[in-house]
């Protein structure tokens, strides 16, 4: 018997579940969020940090949809840095080190206040179906609730098995039970499932480390935020240092001498691990010649001695972990507060899903996060957002919302998952984006705000603010092309200070800002003097705006070129593929893509792009190849 009724039940309140829950609440759907332990909502199971390369772009996209992660990450940041500043703006990536406890507490309090939505602690053992339709969920204590859609976001919990040395025991992560009954039910549903593995390093008591011999790293001088709301609040700035450490010959000896005791190398673990975030055992085996590996000691909070040793994840027995740890300089007397461990868990192959993240077999069943084979909080949150939106649209009888690869990293992530599937933990990289100069942090709001507004996820005021950013930037670009600075001794001295050639004739501000060595922040008085004259003096302290504006000027030509390519890709969706095309000749197409193209012989570029296994990169190559073939004859467009 059902004891309550909801429209959607979100199973799991990790990073995916939280975003799904919040999106549904804003869309006005009666939602229930269920989690095994209410005190561990949005728990950071591994690294206490949000953002970083390619992941920050996802966080900014979540912000564009008014999501929860960006604001909570800003509010609980204890160190902020923008990575890759020496490279181009496509890869600039904000990263916050976070207070792990404050993050989860803030998120819990935030979700508790969401309208239309309730949270319950419990373990869901079964989803109740009638044929291929969802009817409700059943708790471990027998309680049943009716619902029309379910979003499964169970992370590493399905049949989770923790490994430390030769010991293994069931667990969803250290301190939480595994989810076994639900895992068993999923198998009976005929969903294709697999087994993956991940790991985490030891947590070290900071008081036991001689920090004075370690290299310190602090925040950037300029504070940046993921969320516009945080920027407006001017939050208190905390700056806890991280420390850089290097492994040495002794560390390598202790680990390699004891490999046979590692869960990973003794053959106990069958799940596939992440290639991109290998354990220290893996690094030493695969990169034998490397004399040293860099590690980071990162605070887990501002008010705790517990620290996270990034780069030192392993599955050796605890006493060997301690021995290896104590070989590090400054760690001679180190004590661990929690050991490193590896975890194996079940996942559902994402090829079981549509791009809306709904199951192809069961209507109203959505999956998001690590259950789909991904790794990382941001990847999980991005999927949670889309699953939440689509569950809401499904319930209200509207068509699904799909983000394309040309407009977002979240689109790339989901497209990769559902078209290529994955048999190893998937994480985001900027190299996965074909048009990454167009998918930057600074323009995520402009790329996505219209969708967010139409879906009811951002309010009118936010919509107008973003609209204004786009409009003013466009206007100012035109204006600075027509405003000139005359040569003067004083100004040329300033240019010389930035290794920039003097100006000998009056020069427009656009040309000046296009110089690679000129940074708007160094010349802010000149530009803001001009902005004030034009009525936009308030932009002087708007870092988000200035970053966007500067990138639009400096990369003007490249951005326009890329936009042209994107438009072409969209436009030529209907381009016919010649029947006699020889895919074997296209060396830049992936092997899988080529096999699928030969097998399915699609008629148009659009049809080719929708074949599972044919990536956007393959489609772009195909498009260019056909364009070349058609050079003498006009390209056929329906
Ligand atoms: C040991 C370990 C190491 C990791 N290492 C890395 C790493 O190096 N790099 C990286 O990027 N990521 C790493 N991660 C992954 C990162 O923690 C996840 O990618 C991220 O948390 C996934 O978010 P999620 O929302 O999918 O799931 P989770 O954050 O795991 O949340 C799952 C939620 O589901 C709930 N739940 C599960 N089963 C049920 C049920 N039956 N009923 C009700 N609620 C249920 C849980 O209570 C929890 O709230 C690691 C995770 C672990 C555990």
PDB file of N, CA and C and ligand atoms in Angstrom, residues 10-18 34-37 40-47 55 122-125 153-158 172-174 176-180 182 198-201 274 277 308 341-343 368-371 374-381 427, ligand 1:
ATOM      1  N   UNK A  10      13.752  10.994  -6.557  1.00  0.00           N
ATOM      2  CA  UNK A  10      15.186  10.990  -6.882  1.00  0.00           C
ATOM      3  C   UNK A  10      15.847  10.045  -5.890  1.00  0.00           C
ATOM      4  N   UNK A  11      16.411   8.952  -6.387  1.00  0.00           N
ATOM      5  CA  UNK A  11      17.065   7.998  -5.485  1.00  0.00           C
ATOM      6  C   UNK A  11      18.538   8.363  -5.408  1.00  0.00           C
ATOM      7  N   UNK A  12      18.954   8.850  -4.259  1.00  0.00           N
ATOM      8  CA  UNK A  12      20.347   9.274  -4.060  1.00  0.00           C
ATOM      9  C   UNK A  12      20.439  10.792  -4.052  1.00  0.00           C
ATOM     10  N   UNK A  13      21.071  11.336  -3.028  1.00  0.00           N
ATOM     11  CA  UNK A  13      21.304  12.781  -3.004  1.00  0.00           C
ATOM     12  C   UNK A  13      22.804  13.055  -2.929  1.00  0.00           C
ATOM     13  N   UNK A  14      23.527  12.498  -3.898  1.00  0.00           N
ATOM     14  CA  UNK A  14      24.926  12.879  -4.111  1.00  0.00           C
ATOM     15  C   UNK A  14      24.899  14.080  -5.043  1.00  0.00           C
ATOM     16  N   UNK A  15      25.948  14.264  -5.806  1.00  0.00           N
ATOM     17  CA  UNK A  15      26.055  15.477  -6.637  1.00  0.00           C
ATOM     18  C   UNK A  15      25.038  15.468  -7.780  1.00  0.00           C
ATOM     19  N   UNK A  16      24.766  14.290  -8.335  1.00  0.00           N
ATOM     20  CA  UNK A  16      23.760  14.205  -9.409  1.00  0.00           C
ATOM     21  C   UNK A  16      22.371  14.413  -8.828  1.00  0.00           C
ATOM     22  N   UNK A  17      22.077  13.708  -7.747  1.00  0.00           N
ATOM     23  CA  UNK A  17      20.750  13.770  -7.150  1.00  0.00           C
ATOM     24  C   UNK A  17      20.386  15.185  -6.704  1.00  0.00           C
ATOM     25  N   UNK A  18      21.345  15.902  -6.118  1.00  0.00           N
ATOM     26  CA  UNK A  18      21.055  17.256  -5.617  1.00  0.00           C
ATOM     27  C   UNK A  18      20.602  18.165  -6.764  1.00  0.00           C
ATOM     28  N   UNK A  34      15.508  10.705  -1.840  1.00  0.00           N
ATOM     29  CA  UNK A  34      15.801   9.692  -0.830  1.00  0.00           C
ATOM     30  C   UNK A  34      17.297   9.445  -0.790  1.00  0.00           C
ATOM     31  N   UNK A  35      17.827   9.382   0.402  1.00  0.00           N
ATOM     32  CA  UNK A  35      19.259   9.126   0.523  1.00  0.00           C
ATOM     33  C   UNK A  35      19.520   8.235   1.728  1.00  0.00           C
ATOM     34  N   UNK A  36      20.581   7.453   1.646  1.00  0.00           N
ATOM     35  CA  UNK A  36      20.843   6.477   2.709  1.00  0.00           C
ATOM     36  C   UNK A  36      21.141   7.177   4.032  1.00  0.00           C
ATOM     37  N   UNK A  37      21.857   8.281   3.991  1.00  0.00           N
ATOM     38  CA  UNK A  37      22.169   9.009   5.214  1.00  0.00           C
ATOM     39  C   UNK A  37      22.012  10.508   4.947  1.00  0.00           C
ATOM     40  N   UNK A  40      24.849  12.895   4.961  1.00  0.00           N
ATOM     41  CA  UNK A  40      25.898  12.802   3.929  1.00  0.00           C
ATOM     42  C   UNK A  40      25.422  13.257   2.555  1.00  0.00           C
ATOM     43  N   UNK A  41      24.429  14.128   2.535  1.00  0.00           N
ATOM     44  CA  UNK A  41      23.967  14.682   1.257  1.00  0.00           C
ATOM     45  C   UNK A  41      25.134  15.449   0.632  1.00  0.00           C
ATOM     46  N   UNK A  42      25.350  15.259  -0.669  1.00  0.00           N
ATOM     47  CA  UNK A  42      26.444  15.949  -1.396  1.00  0.00           C
ATOM     48  C   UNK A  42      27.806  15.725  -0.751  1.00  0.00           C
ATOM     49  N   UNK A  43      27.994  14.539  -0.228  1.00  0.00           N
ATOM     50  CA  UNK A  43      29.295  14.172   0.352  1.00  0.00           C
ATOM     51  C   UNK A  43      30.351  14.175  -0.747  1.00  0.00           C
ATOM     52  N   UNK A  44      31.516  14.761  -0.450  1.00  0.00           N
ATOM     53  CA  UNK A  44      32.626  14.682  -1.405  1.00  0.00           C
ATOM     54  C   UNK A  44      33.406  13.420  -1.043  1.00  0.00           C
ATOM     55  N   UNK A  45      33.129  12.343  -1.766  1.00  0.00           N
ATOM     56  CA  UNK A  45      33.713  11.042  -1.401  1.00  0.00           C
ATOM     57  C   UNK A  45      35.209  11.029  -1.601  1.00  0.00           C
ATOM     58  N   UNK A  46      35.678  11.903  -2.468  1.00  0.00           N
ATOM     59  CA  UNK A  46      37.120  11.868  -2.766  1.00  0.00           C
ATOM     60  C   UNK A  46      37.701  13.250  -2.509  1.00  0.00           C
ATOM     61  N   UNK A  47      38.180  13.898  -3.556  1.00  0.00           N
ATOM     62  CA  UNK A  47      38.863  15.175  -3.426  1.00  0.00           C
ATOM     63  C   UNK A  47      37.934  16.298  -2.939  1.00  0.00           C
ATOM     64  N   UNK A  55      36.208  20.570 -15.949  1.00  0.00           N
ATOM     65  CA  UNK A  55      35.116  20.402 -14.988  1.00  0.00           C
ATOM     66  C   UNK A  55      34.516  21.757 -14.633  1.00  0.00           C
ATOM     67  N   UNK A 122      16.590   6.791   3.866  1.00  0.00           N
ATOM     68  CA  UNK A 122      16.153   5.409   3.706  1.00  0.00           C
ATOM     69  C   UNK A 122      16.871   4.760   2.539  1.00  0.00           C
ATOM     70  N   UNK A 123      16.737   3.439   2.463  1.00  0.00           N
ATOM     71  CA  UNK A 123      17.343   2.724   1.330  1.00  0.00           C
ATOM     72  C   UNK A 123      16.216   2.227   0.426  1.00  0.00           C
ATOM     73  N   UNK A 124      16.262   2.642  -0.817  1.00  0.00           N
ATOM     74  CA  UNK A 124      15.261   2.144  -1.761  1.00  0.00           C
ATOM     75  C   UNK A 124      15.732   0.758  -2.215  1.00  0.00           C
ATOM     76  N   UNK A 125      14.845  -0.203  -2.056  1.00  0.00           N
ATOM     77  CA  UNK A 125      15.230  -1.566  -2.455  1.00  0.00           C
ATOM     78  C   UNK A 125      14.643  -1.942  -3.800  1.00  0.00           C
ATOM     79  N   UNK A 153      20.383   7.875  -9.001  1.00  0.00           N
ATOM     80  CA  UNK A 153      21.694   8.541  -8.923  1.00  0.00           C
ATOM     81  C   UNK A 153      22.484   7.911  -7.768  1.00  0.00           C
ATOM     82  N   UNK A 154      22.706   6.618  -7.860  1.00  0.00           N
ATOM     83  CA  UNK A 154      23.236   5.885  -6.709  1.00  0.00           C
ATOM     84  C   UNK A 154      24.756   5.820  -6.637  1.00  0.00           C
ATOM     85  N   UNK A 155      25.457   6.527  -7.510  1.00  0.00           N
ATOM     86  CA  UNK A 155      26.917   6.657  -7.416  1.00  0.00           C
ATOM     87  C   UNK A 155      27.648   5.330  -7.369  1.00  0.00           C
ATOM     88  N   UNK A 156      28.523   5.180  -6.380  1.00  0.00           N
ATOM     89  CA  UNK A 156      29.355   3.966  -6.270  1.00  0.00           C
ATOM     90  C   UNK A 156      28.705   2.923  -5.361  1.00  0.00           C
ATOM     91  N   UNK A 157      27.400   3.099  -5.083  1.00  0.00           N
ATOM     92  CA  UNK A 157      26.783   2.281  -4.035  1.00  0.00           C
ATOM     93  C   UNK A 157      26.276   0.909  -4.498  1.00  0.00           C
ATOM     94  N   UNK A 158      25.989   0.751  -5.808  1.00  0.00           N
ATOM     95  CA  UNK A 158      25.389  -0.507  -6.266  1.00  0.00           C
ATOM     96  C   UNK A 158      26.387  -1.657  -6.128  1.00  0.00           C
ATOM     97  N   UNK A 172      29.147   1.369   0.297  1.00  0.00           N
ATOM     98  CA  UNK A 172      28.915   2.288  -0.826  1.00  0.00           C
ATOM     99  C   UNK A 172      30.076   3.254  -0.976  1.00  0.00           C
ATOM    100  N   UNK A 173      30.700   3.558   0.144  1.00  0.00           N
ATOM    101  CA  UNK A 173      31.963   4.283   0.266  1.00  0.00           C
ATOM    102  C   UNK A 173      32.306   4.155   1.753  1.00  0.00           C
ATOM    103  N   UNK A 174      33.483   4.578   2.188  1.00  0.00           N
ATOM    104  CA  UNK A 174      33.888   4.381   3.577  1.00  0.00           C
ATOM    105  C   UNK A 174      32.827   5.006   4.502  1.00  0.00           C
ATOM    106  N   UNK A 176      29.554   4.193   4.684  1.00  0.00           N
ATOM    107  CA  UNK A 176      28.169   4.052   4.206  1.00  0.00           C
ATOM    108  C   UNK A 176      27.942   2.630   3.680  1.00  0.00           C
ATOM    109  N   UNK A 177      26.727   2.070   3.895  1.00  0.00           N
ATOM    110  CA  UNK A 177      26.478   0.707   3.394  1.00  0.00           C
ATOM    111  C   UNK A 177      26.315   0.659   1.876  1.00  0.00           C
ATOM    112  N   UNK A 178      26.507  -0.507   1.313  1.00  0.00           N
ATOM    113  CA  UNK A 178      26.289  -0.682  -0.142  1.00  0.00           C
ATOM    114  C   UNK A 178      24.792  -0.795  -0.403  1.00  0.00           C
ATOM    115  N   UNK A 179      24.434  -0.639  -1.659  1.00  0.00           N
ATOM    116  CA  UNK A 179      23.045  -0.776  -2.072  1.00  0.00           C
ATOM    117  C   UNK A 179      22.967  -2.062  -2.887  1.00  0.00           C
ATOM    118  N   UNK A 180      22.466  -3.143  -2.257  1.00  0.00           N
ATOM    119  CA  UNK A 180      22.538  -4.453  -2.920  1.00  0.00           C
ATOM    120  C   UNK A 180      21.203  -4.883  -3.543  1.00  0.00           C
ATOM    121  N   UNK A 182      18.707  -3.112  -4.637  1.00  0.00           N
ATOM    122  CA  UNK A 182      18.391  -2.337  -5.842  1.00  0.00           C
ATOM    123  C   UNK A 182      19.272  -2.788  -7.018  1.00  0.00           C
ATOM    124  N   UNK A 198      37.216   2.539  -8.558  1.00  0.00           N
ATOM    125  CA  UNK A 198      37.920   3.802  -8.343  1.00  0.00           C
ATOM    126  C   UNK A 198      38.616   3.727  -6.977  1.00  0.00           C
ATOM    127  N   UNK A 199      39.361   4.751  -6.648  1.00  0.00           N
ATOM    128  CA  UNK A 199      40.096   4.684  -5.387  1.00  0.00           C
ATOM    129  C   UNK A 199      40.309   6.060  -4.808  1.00  0.00           C
ATOM    130  N   UNK A 200      40.726   6.091  -3.561  1.00  0.00           N
ATOM    131  CA  UNK A 200      40.934   7.375  -2.886  1.00  0.00           C
ATOM    132  C   UNK A 200      42.188   7.289  -2.007  1.00  0.00           C
ATOM    133  N   UNK A 201      42.898   8.399  -1.821  1.00  0.00           N
ATOM    134  CA  UNK A 201      44.141   8.354  -1.042  1.00  0.00           C
ATOM    135  C   UNK A 201      43.898   8.421   0.473  1.00  0.00           C
ATOM    136  N   UNK A 274      40.000   3.910 -13.540  1.00  0.00           N
ATOM    137  CA  UNK A 274      40.137   5.076 -14.386  1.00  0.00           C
ATOM    138  C   UNK A 274      41.571   5.233 -14.877  1.00  0.00           C
ATOM    139  N   UNK A 277      43.182   8.835 -13.767  1.00  0.00           N
ATOM    140  CA  UNK A 277      43.446   9.195 -12.380  1.00  0.00           C
ATOM    141  C   UNK A 277      43.982   7.930 -11.705  1.00  0.00           C
ATOM    142  N   UNK A 308      43.981  15.767   2.694  1.00  0.00           N
ATOM    143  CA  UNK A 308      43.808  14.810   1.600  1.00  0.00           C
ATOM    144  C   UNK A 308      45.108  14.780   0.796  1.00  0.00           C
ATOM    145  N   UNK A 341      41.692   3.547   0.028  1.00  0.00           N
ATOM    146  CA  UNK A 341      41.009   2.302  -0.334  1.00  0.00           C
ATOM    147  C   UNK A 341      40.549   2.361  -1.786  1.00  0.00           C
ATOM    148  N   UNK A 342      40.261   1.180  -2.314  1.00  0.00           N
ATOM    149  CA  UNK A 342      39.678   1.105  -3.662  1.00  0.00           C
ATOM    150  C   UNK A 342      38.248   0.616  -3.503  1.00  0.00           C
ATOM    151  N   UNK A 343      37.415   0.975  -4.450  1.00  0.00           N
ATOM    152  CA  UNK A 343      36.023   0.490  -4.397  1.00  0.00           C
ATOM    153  C   UNK A 343      35.591   0.018  -5.785  1.00  0.00           C
ATOM    154  N   UNK A 368      21.469   9.106 -13.736  1.00  0.00           N
ATOM    155  CA  UNK A 368      22.454  10.196 -13.831  1.00  0.00           C
ATOM    156  C   UNK A 368      23.584   9.985 -12.841  1.00  0.00           C
ATOM    157  N   UNK A 369      24.786  10.409 -13.252  1.00  0.00           N
ATOM    158  CA  UNK A 369      25.940  10.379 -12.349  1.00  0.00           C
ATOM    159  C   UNK A 369      26.792   9.135 -12.534  1.00  0.00           C
ATOM    160  N   UNK A 370      27.476   8.761 -11.462  1.00  0.00           N
ATOM    161  CA  UNK A 370      28.448   7.670 -11.525  1.00  0.00           C
ATOM    162  C   UNK A 370      27.800   6.343 -11.932  1.00  0.00           C
ATOM    163  N   UNK A 371      26.512   6.184 -11.713  1.00  0.00           N
ATOM    164  CA  UNK A 371      25.806   4.957 -12.131  1.00  0.00           C
ATOM    165  C   UNK A 371      25.897   4.794 -13.651  1.00  0.00           C
ATOM    166  N   UNK A 374      30.387   7.426 -15.187  1.00  0.00           N
ATOM    167  CA  UNK A 374      31.270   8.598 -15.120  1.00  0.00           C
ATOM    168  C   UNK A 374      31.974   8.641 -13.777  1.00  0.00           C
ATOM    169  N   UNK A 375      32.929   9.564 -13.689  1.00  0.00           N
ATOM    170  CA  UNK A 375      33.652   9.765 -12.444  1.00  0.00           C
ATOM    171  C   UNK A 375      33.736  11.273 -12.234  1.00  0.00           C
ATOM    172  N   UNK A 376      33.498  11.723 -11.023  1.00  0.00           N
ATOM    173  CA  UNK A 376      33.627  13.159 -10.747  1.00  0.00           C
ATOM    174  C   UNK A 376      32.322  13.802 -10.347  1.00  0.00           C
ATOM    175  N   UNK A 377      32.437  14.763  -9.418  1.00  0.00           N
ATOM    176  CA  UNK A 377      31.241  15.452  -8.899  1.00  0.00           C
ATOM    177  C   UNK A 377      30.570  16.274 -10.002  1.00  0.00           C
ATOM    178  N   UNK A 378      31.390  16.967 -10.786  1.00  0.00           N
ATOM    179  CA  UNK A 378      30.838  17.908 -11.774  1.00  0.00           C
ATOM    180  C   UNK A 378      30.123  17.148 -12.889  1.00  0.00           C
ATOM    181  N   UNK A 379      30.745  16.054 -13.354  1.00  0.00           N
ATOM    182  CA  UNK A 379      30.119  15.230 -14.391  1.00  0.00           C
ATOM    183  C   UNK A 379      28.772  14.709 -13.880  1.00  0.00           C
ATOM    184  N   UNK A 380      28.763  14.318 -12.588  1.00  0.00           N
ATOM    185  CA  UNK A 380      27.526  13.800 -11.998  1.00  0.00           C
ATOM    186  C   UNK A 380      26.480  14.915 -11.926  1.00  0.00           C
ATOM    187  N   UNK A 381      26.899  16.090 -11.450  1.00  0.00           N
ATOM    188  CA  UNK A 381      25.950  17.194 -11.275  1.00  0.00           C
ATOM    189  C   UNK A 381      25.353  17.623 -12.619  1.00  0.00           C
ATOM    190  N   UNK A 427      35.701  10.633 -17.618  1.00  0.00           N
ATOM    191  CA  UNK A 427      35.783  11.978 -17.059  1.00  0.00           C
ATOM    192  C   UNK A 427      35.946  12.995 -18.176  1.00  0.00           C
TER     193      UNK A 427
HETATM  194  C1  LIG B   1      36.496   5.846  -3.065  1.00  0.00           C
HETATM  195  C2  LIG B   1      36.091   6.847  -4.073  1.00  0.00           C
HETATM  196  C3  LIG B   1      37.043   7.431  -4.850  1.00  0.00           C
HETATM  197  C4  LIG B   1      36.715   8.380  -5.821  1.00  0.00           C
HETATM  198  N1  LIG B   1      37.687   8.935  -6.549  1.00  0.00           N
HETATM  199  C5  LIG B   1      37.393   9.894  -7.441  1.00  0.00           C
HETATM  200  C6  LIG B   1      38.396  10.545  -8.177  1.00  0.00           C
HETATM  201  O1  LIG B   1      39.567  10.257  -8.028  1.00  0.00           O
HETATM  202  N2  LIG B   1      38.075  11.491  -9.069  1.00  0.00           N
HETATM  203  C7  LIG B   1      36.789  11.827  -9.264  1.00  0.00           C
HETATM  204  O2  LIG B   1      36.530  12.707 -10.081  1.00  0.00           O
HETATM  205  N3  LIG B   1      35.812  11.212  -8.601  1.00  0.00           N
HETATM  206  C8  LIG B   1      36.083  10.270  -7.696  1.00  0.00           C
HETATM  207  N4  LIG B   1      35.105   9.644  -6.996  1.00  0.00           N
HETATM  208  C9  LIG B   1      33.816   9.788  -7.505  1.00  0.00           C
HETATM  209  C10 LIG B   1      32.943  10.884  -6.999  1.00  0.00           C
HETATM  210  O3  LIG B   1      32.777  10.766  -5.626  1.00  0.00           O
HETATM  211  C11 LIG B   1      31.679  10.602  -7.728  1.00  0.00           C
HETATM  212  O4  LIG B   1      31.908  10.665  -9.119  1.00  0.00           O
HETATM  213  C12 LIG B   1      30.536  11.487  -7.425  1.00  0.00           C
HETATM  214  O5  LIG B   1      30.324  11.619  -6.066  1.00  0.00           O
HETATM  215  C13 LIG B   1      29.344  10.853  -8.091  1.00  0.00           C
HETATM  216  O6  LIG B   1      28.209  11.526  -7.768  1.00  0.00           O
HETATM  217  P1  LIG B   1      26.844  10.749  -7.784  1.00  0.00           P
HETATM  218  O7  LIG B   1      25.816  11.743  -7.435  1.00  0.00           O
HETATM  219  O8  LIG B   1      26.697   9.982  -9.015  1.00  0.00           O
HETATM  220  O9  LIG B   1      26.967   9.674  -6.603  1.00  0.00           O
HETATM  221  P2  LIG B   1      27.394   9.818  -5.081  1.00  0.00           P
HETATM  222  O10 LIG B   1      27.963  11.122  -4.799  1.00  0.00           O
HETATM  223  O11 LIG B   1      28.169   8.609  -4.778  1.00  0.00           O
HETATM  224  O12 LIG B   1      25.988   9.733  -4.329  1.00  0.00           O
HETATM  225  C14 LIG B   1      25.224   8.562  -4.338  1.00  0.00           C
HETATM  226  C15 LIG B   1      23.989   8.783  -3.472  1.00  0.00           C
HETATM  227  O13 LIG B   1      23.098   7.696  -3.634  1.00  0.00           O
HETATM  228  C16 LIG B   1      22.569   7.321  -2.378  1.00  0.00           C
HETATM  229  N5  LIG B   1      22.080   5.949  -2.509  1.00  0.00           N
HETATM  230  C17 LIG B   1      22.739   4.893  -3.035  1.00  0.00           C
HETATM  231  N6  LIG B   1      21.924   3.818  -3.070  1.00  0.00           N
HETATM  232  C18 LIG B   1      20.729   4.221  -2.563  1.00  0.00           C
HETATM  233  C19 LIG B   1      19.503   3.571  -2.327  1.00  0.00           C
HETATM  234  N7  LIG B   1      19.311   2.296  -2.640  1.00  0.00           N
HETATM  235  N8  LIG B   1      18.502   4.275  -1.759  1.00  0.00           N
HETATM  236  C20 LIG B   1      18.649   5.581  -1.430  1.00  0.00           C
HETATM  237  N9  LIG B   1      19.797   6.247  -1.648  1.00  0.00           N
HETATM  238  C21 LIG B   1      20.822   5.564  -2.205  1.00  0.00           C
HETATM  239  C22 LIG B   1      23.711   7.557  -1.440  1.00  0.00           C
HETATM  240  O14 LIG B   1      23.250   7.667  -0.110  1.00  0.00           O
HETATM  241  C23 LIG B   1      24.272   8.859  -1.990  1.00  0.00           C
HETATM  242  O15 LIG B   1      23.553   9.943  -1.467  1.00  0.00           O
HETATM  243  C24 LIG B   1      35.382   8.701  -6.020  1.00  0.00           C
HETATM  244  C25 LIG B   1      34.398   8.100  -5.237  1.00  0.00           C
HETATM  245  C26 LIG B   1      34.763   7.184  -4.269  1.00  0.00           C
HETATM  246  C27 LIG B   1      33.677   6.540  -3.431  1.00  0.00           C
END
